[in-house]
Amino acid sequence: MGTFAESFRLSAGPEGVLSFERFMALALYDPGCGYYRRPHPRIGRGGGSDFYTAASLPLYGELIAAACAALVGGPSKAREYTFVELGVEPPGGVLRGVAHPFGASLEAGVNGGLDLRGPCVVFSNELFDAQPFRRFRKRAGGWRELGVRSGSAGWEETELPAVGADFLPADAPTDYCLDAPTGARTLAEAIAGQPWSGLFVAADYGKSWEELAYGTPVGTARAYREHRQSNDLLAHPGEQDLTCHVCWDWIGQALAERGFGAVSLESQEAFLVRHAGPVLAEITAAVAPGVDGRKQALLHLLHPSLMGRKFQVLTAFRPGQEPAPGPASRRGGPGA
């Protein structure tokens, strides 16, 4: 297994500079040293992990299964669908140990290719925010893309030549920093470009393009390591997670352009209450009085100050043209 410095030098060439997007792709997904390639317990609350997600709570899978089944027409209709979870991390996906109504379920990791066919429910939790993104800073003479170079004190930010990307707002103030989640849009295009029909469900944190372009002047990028959030994106490459808010407008547009309709964005709280309400009621009625583990899990998932509003869920549906030839096949998951 090579070091990150070696991979950087090979990719950067004689100039010794990479765009931040390429730096992030190496830091997260390089086969020899990428963060998501290492046999490391990234998710969880225990020692050695770096962050936890809704998928860390077993109750989450029950609610996702119920909500997705409701969205495709109920449990009897759900039997016609294969539930495919993308970006699964050890020890497994949200349906592990969960009784569900789907005809089959498949898991795909964060690396590899896509092969989606037939009627599917394609689900991901915090996958899109982990895709490489581009960084820009507004200067008096126009926008400059940010890159990374190896300096005497370690990895250093540098400005690349002026760029003219058509999505950059011309009226942004000087020194505005924009983290453009282009990798998330590319991933949405790749998923929607596969010959499958059914329900798309992405749970993540994101903003509208208006919010990203005008309401986040220092950008949304951050790093996570050992349950600590940091703004130092260049520290510990290959040993920390890098992420930014996704652009829900871009993902929705990518789906709509490829035949998906009924595109909807809700807070996680609203999504689970609206579509998994009966299961929520059963869980609440079944647990003992007082505070127990399942009630605490519900609190974390639904409370507006915890995960309820921090995360959003985008759904879309593409109807099938004919009966499915068979369940989706597995060849790993989407990579960067």
Coordinates of C-alpha atoms in Angstrom, one line a residue:
M1 CA 0.0 0.0 0.0
G2 CA 1.5 3.3 -1.1
T3 CA 1.5 6.6 0.8
F4 CA -0.7 9.6 0.1
A5 CA 2.4 11.7 -0.7
E6 CA 3.4 9.1 -3.4
S7 CA 0.0 9.1 -5.0
F8 CA -0.1 12.9 -4.9
R9 CA 3.2 13.2 -6.7
L10 CA 2.2 10.7 -9.4
S11 CA -1.1 12.5 -10.0
A12 CA 0.3 16.0 -9.8
G13 CA 3.1 15.5 -12.2
P14 CA 6.0 18.0 -12.6
E15 CA 3.8 21.0 -11.6
G16 CA 3.1 19.5 -8.2
V17 CA -0.4 20.9 -8.1
L18 CA -3.9 19.3 -8.1
S19 CA -7.3 20.8 -8.0
F20 CA -9.0 20.3 -4.7
E21 CA -11.5 18.0 -6.4
R22 CA -8.7 15.7 -7.5
F23 CA -6.9 16.0 -4.1
M24 CA -10.2 14.9 -2.4
A25 CA -10.6 12.0 -4.8
L26 CA -7.2 10.7 -3.9
A27 CA -7.7 11.3 -0.2
L28 CA -11.0 9.4 0.0
Y29 CA -10.9 6.8 -2.8
D30 CA -7.3 6.2 -3.9
P31 CA -6.9 2.3 -4.0
G32 CA -3.6 2.5 -2.1
C33 CA -4.3 5.2 0.6
G34 CA -7.8 6.5 0.3
Y35 CA -9.9 7.0 3.5
Y36 CA -12.7 4.9 2.2
R37 CA -10.3 2.1 1.1
R38 CA -8.8 1.6 4.5
P39 CA -10.0 -1.3 6.8
H40 CA -11.0 1.3 9.5
P41 CA -14.2 1.5 11.6
R42 CA -15.3 4.9 10.3
I43 CA -18.9 4.9 11.5
G44 CA -20.1 4.4 15.1
R45 CA -19.8 5.8 18.6
G46 CA -16.9 3.6 19.8
G47 CA -13.2 4.3 19.9
G48 CA -11.5 4.5 16.6
S49 CA -14.5 5.7 14.7
D50 CA -14.8 9.1 13.2
F51 CA -18.5 9.9 12.9
Y52 CA -21.9 8.4 13.3
T53 CA -25.0 8.6 11.1
A54 CA -28.7 7.7 11.3
A55 CA -27.7 4.3 10.0
S56 CA -25.9 3.7 13.3
L57 CA -29.3 3.4 14.9
P58 CA -31.0 0.0 14.2
L59 CA -34.4 1.6 14.4
Y60 CA -33.6 3.7 11.3
G61 CA -33.8 0.6 9.0
E62 CA -37.3 -0.2 10.3
L63 CA -38.5 3.3 9.5
I64 CA -36.8 3.4 6.1
A65 CA -38.2 0.1 5.1
A66 CA -41.7 1.2 6.1
A67 CA -41.5 4.6 4.4
C68 CA -40.1 3.2 1.1
A69 CA -42.7 0.4 1.0
A70 CA -45.5 3.1 1.5
L71 CA -44.0 5.2 -1.3
V72 CA -44.2 2.3 -3.8
G73 CA -47.7 1.4 -3.0
G74 CA -47.6 -0.6 0.2
P75 CA -46.1 -3.9 1.4
S76 CA -47.8 -6.1 -1.2
K77 CA -46.5 -3.9 -4.0
A78 CA -43.1 -3.7 -2.4
R79 CA -42.6 -7.4 -3.1
E80 CA -42.1 -6.5 -6.8
Y81 CA -39.0 -4.3 -5.9
T82 CA -35.4 -5.0 -5.0
F83 CA -34.1 -2.7 -2.3
V84 CA -30.6 -1.6 -3.3
E85 CA -28.6 0.4 -0.7
L86 CA -25.6 2.3 -2.1
G87 CA -22.6 3.3 -0.1
V88 CA -22.9 0.7 2.6
E89 CA -20.2 0.7 5.3
P90 CA -19.4 -2.2 7.6
P91 CA -21.0 -3.9 9.4
G92 CA -23.8 -3.7 6.9
G93 CA -26.8 -1.7 5.5
V94 CA -29.9 -0.3 7.1
L95 CA -31.9 -3.5 6.5
R96 CA -29.5 -5.8 8.3
G97 CA -31.6 -7.8 10.8
V98 CA -34.8 -5.9 9.7
A99 CA -37.9 -7.8 8.5
H100 CA -38.9 -6.0 5.3
P101 CA -41.5 -6.5 2.5
F102 CA -39.2 -6.2 -0.5
G103 CA -38.7 -9.0 -2.9
A104 CA -34.9 -8.9 -2.4
S105 CA -32.3 -6.6 -0.9
L106 CA -28.8 -5.9 -2.1
E107 CA -25.9 -3.9 -0.6
A108 CA -23.2 -2.0 -2.5
G109 CA -20.1 -0.3 -1.1
V110 CA -18.7 3.1 -1.9
N111 CA -16.3 1.7 -4.5
G112 CA -16.9 0.0 -7.9
G113 CA -19.4 0.2 -10.7
L114 CA -23.2 0.3 -11.0
D115 CA -25.5 -2.2 -12.5
L116 CA -29.1 -1.4 -11.7
R117 CA -31.9 -3.1 -13.6
G118 CA -35.6 -3.8 -13.2
P119 CA -37.9 -2.4 -10.5
C120 CA -35.8 -1.1 -7.6
V121 CA -35.8 1.1 -4.5
V122 CA -32.4 2.7 -4.7
F123 CA -31.5 4.1 -1.3
S124 CA -28.5 5.9 0.1
N125 CA -27.6 7.5 3.4
E126 CA -24.9 10.2 3.5
L127 CA -23.4 9.0 0.2
F128 CA -23.7 12.1 -1.9
D129 CA -21.9 14.4 0.6
A130 CA -18.8 12.2 0.4
Q131 CA -18.3 12.8 -3.4
P132 CA -15.4 15.0 -4.5
F133 CA -16.3 18.7 -5.0
R134 CA -14.7 21.7 -6.5
R135 CA -13.7 24.8 -4.5
F136 CA -13.8 28.4 -5.8
R137 CA -13.0 31.8 -4.3
K138 CA -14.2 35.1 -5.8
R139 CA -11.4 37.6 -6.4
A140 CA -11.6 41.1 -7.8
G141 CA -10.7 39.8 -11.3
G142 CA -13.2 36.9 -11.2
W143 CA -13.5 33.4 -9.8
R144 CA -10.4 31.3 -9.0
E145 CA -10.5 27.6 -8.5
L146 CA -8.7 26.3 -5.5
G147 CA -6.0 23.6 -5.6
V148 CA -3.5 21.9 -3.4
R149 CA 0.3 21.8 -3.6
S150 CA 3.0 20.2 -1.4
G151 CA 4.9 23.0 0.4
S152 CA 7.6 23.1 3.0
A153 CA 5.0 23.1 5.8
G154 CA 2.9 20.4 4.4
W155 CA -0.1 20.6 2.1
E156 CA -1.0 24.1 1.1
E157 CA -4.0 25.7 -0.6
T158 CA -3.2 27.5 -3.9
E159 CA -5.2 29.3 -6.5
L160 CA -5.5 27.9 -10.0
P161 CA -5.9 30.1 -13.1
A162 CA -9.2 32.0 -13.5
V163 CA -12.2 29.9 -14.5
G164 CA -15.4 30.6 -16.2
A165 CA -17.7 27.8 -15.0
D166 CA -21.2 28.9 -16.1
F167 CA -22.8 28.1 -12.7
L168 CA -20.6 30.6 -10.7
P169 CA -22.6 33.7 -9.7
A170 CA -21.1 36.8 -11.3
D171 CA -22.4 39.0 -8.5
A172 CA -20.9 37.2 -5.5
P173 CA -18.8 39.5 -3.2
T174 CA -15.0 39.4 -3.2
D175 CA -13.6 36.5 -1.1
Y176 CA -16.8 34.5 -1.3
C177 CA -15.9 30.8 -1.1
L178 CA -18.1 28.4 -2.9
D179 CA -17.9 24.6 -2.5
A180 CA -19.6 23.2 -5.6
P181 CA -20.7 19.6 -5.1
T182 CA -20.1 18.5 -8.7
G183 CA -19.3 14.9 -7.7
A184 CA -22.7 14.5 -6.2
R185 CA -24.3 15.6 -9.4
T186 CA -22.2 13.2 -11.4
L187 CA -23.2 10.4 -9.1
A188 CA -26.9 11.2 -9.5
E189 CA -26.5 11.2 -13.3
A190 CA -24.8 7.8 -13.1
I191 CA -27.5 6.3 -10.9
A192 CA -30.3 7.7 -13.0
G193 CA -28.6 6.7 -16.2
Q194 CA -28.9 3.0 -15.4
P195 CA -31.8 0.9 -16.9
W196 CA -33.9 0.6 -13.8
S197 CA -37.3 1.9 -12.7
G198 CA -38.8 2.7 -9.3
L199 CA -38.0 4.8 -6.3
F200 CA -34.9 6.9 -5.7
V201 CA -34.3 7.9 -2.0
A202 CA -31.3 9.9 -0.9
A203 CA -30.9 10.9 2.8
D204 CA -28.2 13.5 3.2
Y205 CA -27.5 17.1 4.2
G206 CA -27.7 19.8 1.6
K207 CA -28.9 23.2 0.4
S208 CA -30.5 24.8 -2.6
W209 CA -28.3 26.4 -5.2
E210 CA -29.5 29.8 -4.0
E211 CA -28.3 29.0 -0.5
L212 CA -24.9 27.7 -1.6
A213 CA -24.3 30.6 -4.0
Y214 CA -25.4 33.4 -1.8
G215 CA -25.9 32.2 1.8
T216 CA -22.7 30.4 2.7
P217 CA -19.8 32.9 2.2
V218 CA -17.1 30.6 3.8
G219 CA -18.4 27.4 2.0
T220 CA -19.7 24.3 3.6
A221 CA -16.7 22.0 3.4
R222 CA -15.4 20.3 6.6
A223 CA -13.4 17.4 7.8
Y224 CA -14.2 14.7 10.4
R225 CA -11.8 12.7 12.4
E226 CA -12.3 11.0 15.7
H227 CA -15.7 12.7 16.1
R228 CA -14.2 16.1 15.8
Q229 CA -15.2 18.5 13.1
S230 CA -12.5 20.6 11.5
N231 CA -12.0 23.3 8.8
D232 CA -8.5 22.0 8.0
L233 CA -9.3 20.0 4.9
L234 CA -5.7 19.4 4.0
A235 CA -4.7 17.8 7.3
H236 CA -4.3 14.0 7.6
P237 CA -5.2 13.1 3.9
G238 CA -6.4 9.6 3.8
E239 CA -7.1 9.5 7.5
Q240 CA -10.1 11.9 7.8
D241 CA -13.4 12.3 6.1
L242 CA -14.0 15.2 3.8
T243 CA -17.5 16.4 3.0
C244 CA -19.7 19.3 1.9
H245 CA -23.4 20.0 1.5
V246 CA -24.9 18.6 -1.6
C247 CA -27.0 20.8 -4.0
W248 CA -30.5 19.4 -4.0
D249 CA -31.4 21.4 -7.1
W250 CA -28.6 19.7 -9.1
I251 CA -29.6 16.2 -8.0
G252 CA -33.3 16.8 -8.7
Q253 CA -32.5 18.2 -12.1
A254 CA -30.2 15.2 -12.9
L255 CA -33.1 12.8 -12.1
A256 CA -35.8 14.8 -13.9
E257 CA -33.7 14.9 -17.1
R258 CA -33.6 11.1 -17.0
G259 CA -37.2 10.4 -16.7
F260 CA -37.9 10.7 -12.9
G261 CA -41.0 12.5 -11.7
A262 CA -42.6 13.4 -8.4
V263 CA -39.3 14.8 -7.2
S264 CA -39.7 15.8 -3.5
L265 CA -37.5 17.1 -0.8
E266 CA -38.4 16.9 2.9
S267 CA -36.7 17.1 6.2
Q268 CA -35.9 13.7 7.7
E269 CA -38.4 14.4 10.4
A270 CA -41.2 15.1 7.9
F271 CA -40.2 12.2 5.7
L272 CA -40.4 9.6 8.5
V273 CA -43.5 11.0 10.1
R274 CA -45.4 11.3 6.8
H275 CA -44.4 7.9 5.3
A276 CA -43.6 5.7 8.3
G277 CA -46.3 7.1 10.6
P278 CA -48.0 3.8 11.5
V279 CA -44.7 2.2 12.4
L280 CA -43.8 5.2 14.5
A281 CA -47.1 4.8 16.3
E282 CA -46.5 1.1 16.9
I283 CA -43.1 1.7 18.3
T284 CA -44.3 4.4 20.6
A285 CA -47.1 2.3 21.9
A286 CA -45.0 -0.8 22.4
V287 CA -42.1 0.6 24.4
A288 CA -42.3 0.8 28.2
P289 CA -42.9 4.1 30.0
G290 CA -39.9 6.2 30.5
V291 CA -36.8 6.5 28.4
D292 CA -35.4 3.5 26.7
G293 CA -33.1 2.8 23.7
R294 CA -35.8 2.9 21.1
K295 CA -37.3 6.1 22.4
Q296 CA -33.8 7.7 22.4
A297 CA -33.3 6.5 18.8
L298 CA -36.6 8.1 17.8
L299 CA -35.5 11.3 19.5
H300 CA -32.2 11.5 17.6
L301 CA -33.9 10.7 14.3
L302 CA -36.8 13.1 14.6
H303 CA -36.0 16.0 16.9
P304 CA -35.5 19.2 14.9
S305 CA -32.4 20.1 16.9
L306 CA -30.8 16.7 16.3
M307 CA -31.1 14.8 13.0
G308 CA -34.7 15.7 12.2
R309 CA -33.9 19.0 10.4
K310 CA -30.2 18.6 9.9
F311 CA -30.8 15.9 7.3
Q312 CA -33.1 16.0 4.3
V313 CA -34.5 13.2 2.1
L314 CA -35.0 13.6 -1.6
T315 CA -37.3 11.1 -3.4
A316 CA -38.2 10.7 -7.0
F317 CA -40.0 7.9 -9.0
R318 CA -39.5 6.6 -12.5
P319 CA -42.2 4.3 -13.8
G320 CA -41.2 1.1 -15.6
Q321 CA -42.1 0.4 -19.2
E322 CA -42.5 -3.4 -18.9
P323 CA -42.1 -6.2 -16.3
A324 CA -38.6 -6.5 -14.9
P325 CA -36.2 -9.1 -16.3
G326 CA -35.0 -9.9 -12.8
P327 CA -33.5 -8.4 -9.7
A328 CA -30.7 -5.8 -9.8
S329 CA -27.3 -7.3 -10.0
R330 CA -24.5 -6.4 -7.7
R331 CA -21.1 -5.1 -8.8
G332 CA -20.2 -2.9 -5.9
G333 CA -21.3 0.7 -5.5
P334 CA -20.6 4.0 -7.0
G335 CA -17.1 5.3 -6.6
A336 CA -15.6 8.7 -7.0

